[in-house]
mmCIF file with all atom_site columns, C-alpha atoms in Angstrom:
data_model
loop_
_atom_site.group_PDB
_atom_site.id
_atom_site.type_symbol
_atom_site.label_atom_id
_atom_site.label_alt_id
_atom_site.label_comp_id
_atom_site.label_asym_id
_atom_site.label_entity_id
_atom_site.label_seq_id
_atom_site.pdbx_PDB_ins_code
_atom_site.Cartn_x
_atom_site.Cartn_y
_atom_site.Cartn_z
_atom_site.occupancy
_atom_site.B_iso_or_equiv
_atom_site.pdbx_formal_charge
_atom_site.auth_seq_id
_atom_site.auth_comp_id
_atom_site.auth_asym_id
_atom_site.auth_atom_id
_atom_site.pdbx_PDB_model_num
ATOM 1   C CA . MET A 1 1   ? -214.753 -19.110 43.490 1.00 79.00 ? 1   MET A CA 1
ATOM 2   C CA . ARG A 1 2   ? -216.624 -21.506 41.159 1.00 91.00 ? 2   ARG A CA 1
ATOM 3   C CA . SER A 1 3   ? -218.577 -24.465 42.735 1.00 97.00 ? 3   SER A CA 1
ATOM 4   C CA . SER A 1 4   ? -217.720 -27.964 41.446 1.00 98.00 ? 4   SER A CA 1
ATOM 5   C CA . LEU A 1 5   ? -218.870 -31.172 40.819 1.00 98.00 ? 5   LEU A CA 1
ATOM 6   C CA . VAL A 1 6   ? -215.930 -33.628 41.396 1.00 98.00 ? 6   VAL A CA 1
ATOM 7   C CA . ASP A 1 7   ? -216.099 -36.736 38.880 1.00 98.00 ? 7   ASP A CA 1
ATOM 8   C CA . SER A 1 8   ? -215.091 -39.992 40.735 1.00 97.00 ? 8   SER A CA 1
ATOM 9   C CA . SER A 1 9   ? -212.198 -40.396 38.273 1.00 95.00 ? 9   SER A CA 1
ATOM 10  C CA . VAL A 1 10  ? -210.439 -37.684 39.922 1.00 97.00 ? 10  VAL A CA 1
ATOM 11  C CA . ILE A 1 11  ? -210.945 -39.106 43.310 1.00 97.00 ? 11  ILE A CA 1
ATOM 12  C CA . ILE A 1 12  ? -209.849 -42.181 42.751 1.00 96.00 ? 12  ILE A CA 1
ATOM 13  C CA . GLU A 1 13  ? -206.754 -41.150 40.790 1.00 94.00 ? 13  GLU A CA 1
ATOM 14  C CA . ALA A 1 14  ? -206.240 -38.714 43.731 1.00 94.00 ? 14  ALA A CA 1
ATOM 15  C CA . LEU A 1 15  ? -206.579 -41.830 46.300 1.00 94.00 ? 15  LEU A CA 1
ATOM 16  C CA . LYS A 1 16  ? -204.086 -43.710 44.019 1.00 93.00 ? 16  LYS A CA 1
ATOM 17  C CA . GLY A 1 17  ? -201.669 -41.081 44.659 1.00 93.00 ? 17  GLY A CA 1
ATOM 18  C CA . ASN A 1 18  ? -201.599 -39.754 41.143 1.00 93.00 ? 18  ASN A CA 1
ATOM 19  C CA . PRO A 1 19  ? -199.916 -36.032 41.426 1.00 92.00 ? 19  PRO A CA 1
ATOM 20  C CA . VAL A 1 20  ? -201.854 -34.644 38.418 1.00 88.00 ? 20  VAL A CA 1
ATOM 21  C CA . ALA A 1 21  ? -205.284 -35.446 40.009 1.00 92.00 ? 21  ALA A CA 1
ATOM 22  C CA . LYS A 1 22  ? -204.060 -34.107 43.477 1.00 93.00 ? 22  LYS A CA 1
ATOM 23  C CA . ARG A 1 23  ? -203.402 -30.535 41.368 1.00 91.00 ? 23  ARG A CA 1
ATOM 24  C CA . LEU A 1 24  ? -206.664 -30.601 40.096 1.00 92.00 ? 24  LEU A CA 1
ATOM 25  C CA . LEU A 1 25  ? -208.441 -30.940 43.352 1.00 95.00 ? 25  LEU A CA 1
ATOM 26  C CA . GLN A 1 26  ? -205.775 -28.472 44.879 1.00 93.00 ? 26  GLN A CA 1
ATOM 27  C CA . SER A 1 27  ? -206.394 -26.321 42.084 1.00 91.00 ? 27  SER A CA 1
ATOM 28  C CA . ILE A 1 28  ? -210.035 -25.974 43.536 1.00 95.00 ? 28  ILE A CA 1
ATOM 29  C CA . GLU A 1 29  ? -209.402 -26.497 47.489 1.00 93.00 ? 29  GLU A CA 1
ATOM 30  C CA . ASN A 1 30  ? -210.806 -23.341 48.410 1.00 94.00 ? 30  ASN A CA 1
ATOM 31  C CA . ASP A 1 31  ? -214.195 -23.721 46.157 1.00 96.00 ? 31  ASP A CA 1
ATOM 32  C CA . PRO A 1 32  ? -217.121 -25.582 47.225 1.00 97.00 ? 32  PRO A CA 1
ATOM 33  C CA . LYS A 1 33  ? -216.791 -29.285 46.056 1.00 98.00 ? 33  LYS A CA 1
ATOM 34  C CA . PHE A 1 34  ? -219.869 -31.604 45.504 1.00 98.00 ? 34  PHE A CA 1
ATOM 35  C CA . ILE A 1 35  ? -220.294 -35.095 44.558 1.00 98.00 ? 35  ILE A CA 1
ATOM 36  C CA . ASN A 1 36  ? -223.841 -36.589 43.886 1.00 98.00 ? 36  ASN A CA 1
ATOM 37  C CA . PRO A 1 37  ? -225.170 -40.444 44.536 1.00 98.00 ? 37  PRO A CA 1
ATOM 38  C CA . ILE A 1 38  ? -223.186 -41.866 41.418 1.00 98.00 ? 38  ILE A CA 1
ATOM 39  C CA . ILE A 1 39  ? -220.069 -40.468 42.562 1.00 98.00 ? 39  ILE A CA 1
ATOM 40  C CA . PHE A 1 40  ? -220.547 -41.416 45.755 1.00 98.00 ? 40  PHE A CA 1
ATOM 41  C CA . SER A 1 41  ? -221.271 -45.265 45.090 1.00 97.00 ? 41  SER A CA 1
ATOM 42  C CA . GLU A 1 42  ? -218.535 -45.059 41.774 1.00 97.00 ? 42  GLU A CA 1
ATOM 43  C CA . VAL A 1 43  ? -215.392 -44.195 44.398 1.00 98.00 ? 43  VAL A CA 1
ATOM 44  C CA . PRO A 1 44  ? -215.948 -47.074 46.784 1.00 97.00 ? 44  PRO A CA 1
ATOM 45  C CA . PHE A 1 45  ? -216.717 -49.671 44.193 1.00 96.00 ? 45  PHE A CA 1
ATOM 46  C CA . VAL A 1 46  ? -213.900 -48.531 42.039 1.00 96.00 ? 46  VAL A CA 1
ATOM 47  C CA . PHE A 1 47  ? -211.382 -48.021 45.257 1.00 96.00 ? 47  PHE A CA 1
ATOM 48  C CA . LEU A 1 48  ? -212.611 -51.966 46.120 1.00 95.00 ? 48  LEU A CA 1
ATOM 49  C CA . LYS A 1 49  ? -211.695 -53.259 43.242 1.00 95.00 ? 49  LYS A CA 1
ATOM 50  C CA . LEU A 1 50  ? -208.574 -51.880 42.889 1.00 95.00 ? 50  LEU A CA 1
ATOM 51  C CA . VAL A 1 51  ? -207.635 -52.820 46.379 1.00 94.00 ? 51  VAL A CA 1
ATOM 52  C CA . THR A 1 52  ? -208.850 -56.333 45.932 1.00 94.00 ? 52  THR A CA 1
ATOM 53  C CA . GLY A 1 53  ? -207.692 -56.994 42.594 1.00 94.00 ? 53  GLY A CA 1
ATOM 54  C CA . LYS A 1 54  ? -211.097 -58.747 42.141 1.00 93.00 ? 54  LYS A CA 1
ATOM 55  C CA . SER A 1 55  ? -214.016 -57.997 39.558 1.00 92.00 ? 55  SER A CA 1
ATOM 56  C CA . TYR A 1 56  ? -217.625 -57.182 40.267 1.00 88.00 ? 56  TYR A CA 1
ATOM 57  C CA . LEU A 1 57  ? -218.647 -60.517 39.712 1.00 91.00 ? 57  LEU A CA 1
ATOM 58  C CA . THR A 1 58  ? -216.214 -61.425 42.267 1.00 91.00 ? 58  THR A CA 1
ATOM 59  C CA . LEU A 1 59  ? -216.678 -58.962 45.142 1.00 92.00 ? 59  LEU A CA 1
ATOM 60  C CA . ARG A 1 60  ? -220.548 -59.621 44.389 1.00 92.00 ? 60  ARG A CA 1
ATOM 61  C CA . GLY A 1 61  ? -221.632 -62.293 46.954 1.00 92.00 ? 61  GLY A CA 1
ATOM 62  C CA . ASN A 1 62  ? -218.333 -62.290 48.846 1.00 91.00 ? 62  ASN A CA 1
ATOM 63  C CA . PRO A 1 63  ? -218.284 -60.229 52.365 1.00 94.00 ? 63  PRO A CA 1
ATOM 64  C CA . GLU A 1 64  ? -215.175 -61.580 53.288 1.00 94.00 ? 64  GLU A CA 1
ATOM 65  C CA . ALA A 1 65  ? -213.300 -59.924 50.260 1.00 91.00 ? 65  ALA A CA 1
ATOM 66  C CA . ILE A 1 66  ? -214.386 -56.775 51.108 1.00 93.00 ? 66  ILE A CA 1
ATOM 67  C CA . GLU A 1 67  ? -214.255 -57.265 54.626 1.00 95.00 ? 67  GLU A CA 1
ATOM 68  C CA . LYS A 1 68  ? -210.733 -57.786 54.443 1.00 96.00 ? 68  LYS A CA 1
ATOM 69  C CA . HIS A 1 69  ? -210.719 -54.419 53.595 1.00 95.00 ? 69  HIS A CA 1
ATOM 70  C CA . ARG A 1 70  ? -212.545 -52.363 55.784 1.00 96.00 ? 70  ARG A CA 1
ATOM 71  C CA . ASP A 1 71  ? -210.257 -50.147 57.454 1.00 97.00 ? 71  ASP A CA 1
ATOM 72  C CA . LYS A 1 72  ? -209.390 -48.689 54.101 1.00 96.00 ? 72  LYS A CA 1
ATOM 73  C CA . LEU A 1 73  ? -212.758 -48.822 53.081 1.00 96.00 ? 73  LEU A CA 1
ATOM 74  C CA . GLU A 1 74  ? -213.551 -46.277 55.750 1.00 97.00 ? 74  GLU A CA 1
ATOM 75  C CA . LYS A 1 75  ? -210.882 -43.825 55.163 1.00 96.00 ? 75  LYS A CA 1
ATOM 76  C CA . VAL A 1 76  ? -212.327 -43.208 51.802 1.00 97.00 ? 76  VAL A CA 1
ATOM 77  C CA . TYR A 1 77  ? -215.768 -43.111 53.139 1.00 97.00 ? 77  TYR A CA 1
ATOM 78  C CA . LEU A 1 78  ? -214.692 -40.270 55.879 1.00 97.00 ? 78  LEU A CA 1
ATOM 79  C CA . TYR A 1 79  ? -212.468 -38.705 52.528 1.00 97.00 ? 79  TYR A CA 1
ATOM 80  C CA . LEU A 1 80  ? -215.643 -38.204 50.779 1.00 98.00 ? 80  LEU A CA 1
ATOM 81  C CA . ARG A 1 81  ? -217.440 -37.125 53.683 1.00 97.00 ? 81  ARG A CA 1
ATOM 82  C CA . ASP A 1 82  ? -215.108 -34.595 54.793 1.00 97.00 ? 82  ASP A CA 1
ATOM 83  C CA . ASN A 1 83  ? -214.384 -32.764 51.480 1.00 96.00 ? 83  ASN A CA 1
ATOM 84  C CA . PHE A 1 84  ? -217.523 -33.130 49.721 1.00 98.00 ? 84  PHE A CA 1
ATOM 85  C CA . SER A 1 85  ? -220.965 -32.159 49.926 1.00 98.00 ? 85  SER A CA 1
ATOM 86  C CA . GLU A 1 86  ? -223.413 -34.602 48.334 1.00 98.00 ? 86  GLU A CA 1
ATOM 87  C CA . LEU A 1 87  ? -226.036 -33.227 46.239 1.00 98.00 ? 87  LEU A CA 1
ATOM 88  C CA . PRO A 1 88  ? -229.618 -35.392 46.056 1.00 98.00 ? 88  PRO A CA 1
ATOM 89  C CA . LEU A 1 89  ? -230.777 -36.488 42.305 1.00 98.00 ? 89  LEU A CA 1
ATOM 90  C CA . THR A 1 90  ? -234.226 -35.321 41.507 1.00 98.00 ? 90  THR A CA 1
ATOM 91  C CA . GLU A 1 91  ? -236.445 -36.684 38.800 1.00 98.00 ? 91  GLU A CA 1
ATOM 92  C CA . GLU A 1 92  ? -235.603 -33.460 36.630 1.00 98.00 ? 92  GLU A CA 1
ATOM 93  C CA . ILE A 1 93  ? -231.750 -34.699 36.867 1.00 98.00 ? 93  ILE A CA 1
ATOM 94  C CA . GLU A 1 94  ? -232.856 -38.290 35.704 1.00 98.00 ? 94  GLU A CA 1
ATOM 95  C CA . GLU A 1 95  ? -234.944 -36.741 33.233 1.00 98.00 ? 95  GLU A CA 1
ATOM 96  C CA . LYS A 1 96  ? -232.116 -34.736 31.581 1.00 98.00 ? 96  LYS A CA 1
ATOM 97  C CA . ALA A 1 97  ? -229.935 -37.598 32.168 1.00 98.00 ? 97  ALA A CA 1
ATOM 98  C CA . PHE A 1 98  ? -232.063 -39.573 29.745 1.00 98.00 ? 98  PHE A CA 1
ATOM 99  C CA . GLU A 1 99  ? -231.662 -36.669 27.437 1.00 98.00 ? 99  GLU A CA 1
ATOM 100 C CA . PHE A 1 100 ? -227.967 -36.728 27.416 1.00 98.00 ? 100 PHE A CA 1
ATOM 101 C CA . ILE A 1 101 ? -227.821 -40.361 26.893 1.00 98.00 ? 101 ILE A CA 1
ATOM 102 C CA . LEU A 1 102 ? -230.141 -40.300 23.953 1.00 98.00 ? 102 LEU A CA 1
ATOM 103 C CA . ASN A 1 103 ? -228.846 -37.193 22.678 1.00 98.00 ? 103 ASN A CA 1
ATOM 104 C CA . TYR A 1 104 ? -224.941 -37.410 23.192 1.00 98.00 ? 104 TYR A CA 1
ATOM 105 C CA . GLY A 1 105 ? -224.581 -41.762 23.856 1.00 97.00 ? 105 GLY A CA 1
ATOM 106 C CA . LEU A 1 106 ? -223.139 -40.878 27.612 1.00 97.00 ? 106 LEU A CA 1
ATOM 107 C CA . LEU A 1 107 ? -223.240 -44.196 29.653 1.00 97.00 ? 107 LEU A CA 1
ATOM 108 C CA . PRO A 1 108 ? -225.939 -43.494 32.238 1.00 98.00 ? 108 PRO A CA 1
ATOM 109 C CA . ASN A 1 109 ? -223.873 -42.711 35.363 1.00 97.00 ? 109 ASN A CA 1
ATOM 110 C CA . ASP A 1 110 ? -222.041 -40.051 33.075 1.00 97.00 ? 110 ASP A CA 1
ATOM 111 C CA . ALA A 1 111 ? -225.032 -38.708 32.176 1.00 98.00 ? 111 ALA A CA 1
ATOM 112 C CA . LEU A 1 112 ? -226.388 -38.363 35.641 1.00 98.00 ? 112 LEU A CA 1
ATOM 113 C CA . ILE A 1 113 ? -223.142 -36.896 36.778 1.00 98.00 ? 113 ILE A CA 1
ATOM 114 C CA . LEU A 1 114 ? -223.587 -34.106 33.831 1.00 98.00 ? 114 LEU A CA 1
ATOM 115 C CA . SER A 1 115 ? -227.222 -33.705 34.477 1.00 98.00 ? 115 SER A CA 1
ATOM 116 C CA . THR A 1 116 ? -226.301 -32.870 38.206 1.00 98.00 ? 116 THR A CA 1
ATOM 117 C CA . ALA A 1 117 ? -223.856 -30.258 36.952 1.00 98.00 ? 117 ALA A CA 1
ATOM 118 C CA . LYS A 1 118 ? -226.431 -28.922 34.866 1.00 98.00 ? 118 LYS A CA 1
ATOM 119 C CA . PHE A 1 119 ? -229.204 -28.781 37.233 1.00 98.00 ? 119 PHE A CA 1
ATOM 120 C CA . TYR A 1 120 ? -227.183 -27.152 40.087 1.00 98.00 ? 120 TYR A CA 1
ATOM 121 C CA . GLY A 1 121 ? -225.126 -24.902 37.922 1.00 98.00 ? 121 GLY A CA 1
ATOM 122 C CA . LEU A 1 122 ? -221.857 -26.395 38.751 1.00 98.00 ? 122 LEU A CA 1
ATOM 123 C CA . ALA A 1 123 ? -218.221 -26.601 36.797 1.00 97.00 ? 123 ALA A CA 1
ATOM 124 C CA . LEU A 1 124 ? -217.696 -30.329 36.176 1.00 97.00 ? 124 LEU A CA 1
ATOM 125 C CA . VAL A 1 125 ? -214.168 -31.395 37.350 1.00 97.00 ? 125 VAL A CA 1
ATOM 126 C CA . THR A 1 126 ? -212.938 -33.991 35.041 1.00 94.00 ? 126 THR A CA 1
ATOM 127 C CA . PRO A 1 127 ? -210.103 -35.625 32.869 1.00 88.00 ? 127 PRO A CA 1
ATOM 128 C CA . ASP A 1 128 ? -212.712 -37.721 31.163 1.00 88.00 ? 128 ASP A CA 1
ATOM 129 C CA . VAL A 1 129 ? -213.009 -36.443 27.348 1.00 88.00 ? 129 VAL A CA 1
ATOM 130 C CA . ASP A 1 130 ? -216.288 -38.214 26.738 1.00 89.00 ? 130 ASP A CA 1
ATOM 131 C CA . PHE A 1 131 ? -218.082 -34.870 28.770 1.00 95.00 ? 131 PHE A CA 1
ATOM 132 C CA . SER A 1 132 ? -216.052 -32.786 26.276 1.00 95.00 ? 132 SER A CA 1
ATOM 133 C CA . PHE A 1 133 ? -218.658 -31.752 23.655 1.00 97.00 ? 133 PHE A CA 1
ATOM 134 C CA . PRO A 1 134 ? -222.146 -32.413 25.852 1.00 98.00 ? 134 PRO A CA 1
ATOM 135 C CA . ALA A 1 135 ? -220.650 -29.889 28.598 1.00 97.00 ? 135 ALA A CA 1
ATOM 136 C CA . SER A 1 136 ? -219.760 -27.326 25.851 1.00 96.00 ? 136 SER A CA 1
ATOM 137 C CA . SER A 1 137 ? -222.969 -28.056 24.177 1.00 97.00 ? 137 SER A CA 1
ATOM 138 C CA . GLU A 1 138 ? -225.059 -27.958 27.394 1.00 97.00 ? 138 GLU A CA 1
ATOM 139 C CA . GLY A 1 139 ? -222.817 -24.776 28.729 1.00 97.00 ? 139 GLY A CA 1
ATOM 140 C CA . ILE A 1 140 ? -221.435 -26.307 31.356 1.00 97.00 ? 140 ILE A CA 1
ATOM 141 C CA . ALA A 1 141 ? -218.222 -25.387 32.583 1.00 96.00 ? 141 ALA A CA 1
ATOM 142 C CA . LEU A 1 142 ? -215.085 -28.080 32.726 1.00 95.00 ? 142 LEU A CA 1
ATOM 143 C CA . ILE A 1 143 ? -212.116 -28.075 34.643 1.00 93.00 ? 143 ILE A CA 1
ATOM 144 C CA . THR A 1 144 ? -210.087 -30.665 33.609 1.00 87.00 ? 144 THR A CA 1
ATOM 145 C CA . GLY A 1 145 ? -207.007 -32.095 34.258 1.00 69.00 ? 145 GLY A CA 1
ATOM 146 C CA . ASP A 1 146 ? -206.287 -33.303 29.935 1.00 57.00 ? 146 ASP A CA 1
ATOM 147 C CA . SER A 1 147 ? -206.869 -36.845 30.953 1.00 50.00 ? 147 SER A CA 1
ATOM 148 C CA . PHE A 1 148 ? -204.350 -36.441 33.935 1.00 50.00 ? 148 PHE A CA 1
ATOM 149 C CA . GLY A 1 149 ? -201.681 -34.959 31.700 1.00 47.00 ? 149 GLY A CA 1
ATOM 150 C CA . GLU A 1 150 ? -201.115 -31.262 32.472 1.00 41.00 ? 150 GLU A CA 1
ATOM 151 C CA . THR A 1 151 ? -203.393 -29.613 34.448 1.00 38.00 ? 151 THR A CA 1
ATOM 152 C CA . GLU A 1 152 ? -205.219 -26.987 33.130 1.00 40.00 ? 152 GLU A CA 1
ATOM 153 C CA . ARG A 1 153 ? -209.015 -24.989 34.051 1.00 41.00 ? 153 ARG A CA 1
ATOM 154 C CA . VAL A 1 154 ? -211.135 -24.667 30.902 1.00 43.00 ? 154 VAL A CA 1
ATOM 155 C CA . VAL A 1 155 ? -213.961 -22.987 30.994 1.00 43.00 ? 155 VAL A CA 1
ATOM 156 C CA . GLN A 1 156 ? -216.871 -23.175 28.582 1.00 43.00 ? 156 GLN A CA 1
ATOM 157 C CA . LYS A 1 157 ? -219.577 -20.797 28.185 1.00 42.00 ? 157 LYS A CA 1
ATOM 158 C CA . ASP A 1 158 ? -221.872 -20.509 31.178 1.00 40.00 ? 158 ASP A CA 1
#
């Protein structure tokens, strides 16, 4: 059994009904699954953009657009709460994330996700190829769906 940090892209794709993302989550269904505050933020945010068809700039300051999807948003929240444990970010995670930004050219949210996996000793479940080299270099195991192609389990050095 391996504990895993599940990237927001996997969760969003599973919520959209992507069969590969669903199989990827099923492949770890008996393992402890975690998210962090970044993933918790990204999932409802991207979900809102998808269901409203609106951009960040249009959603910002437009509570009516969000309120129209209250029931769906509550289901997303319950899905996250019921299926994942949330791990806190620490100053050490943030410092390591900044190193990942500088050393690997990761975007800040991706750097925080990767540094969370490293700090807690978790595998990272993601189809995002941007994580491949940094994860390998940092000894972080990846569980990937090959960019939502065929599901496979790839374990880098621990």
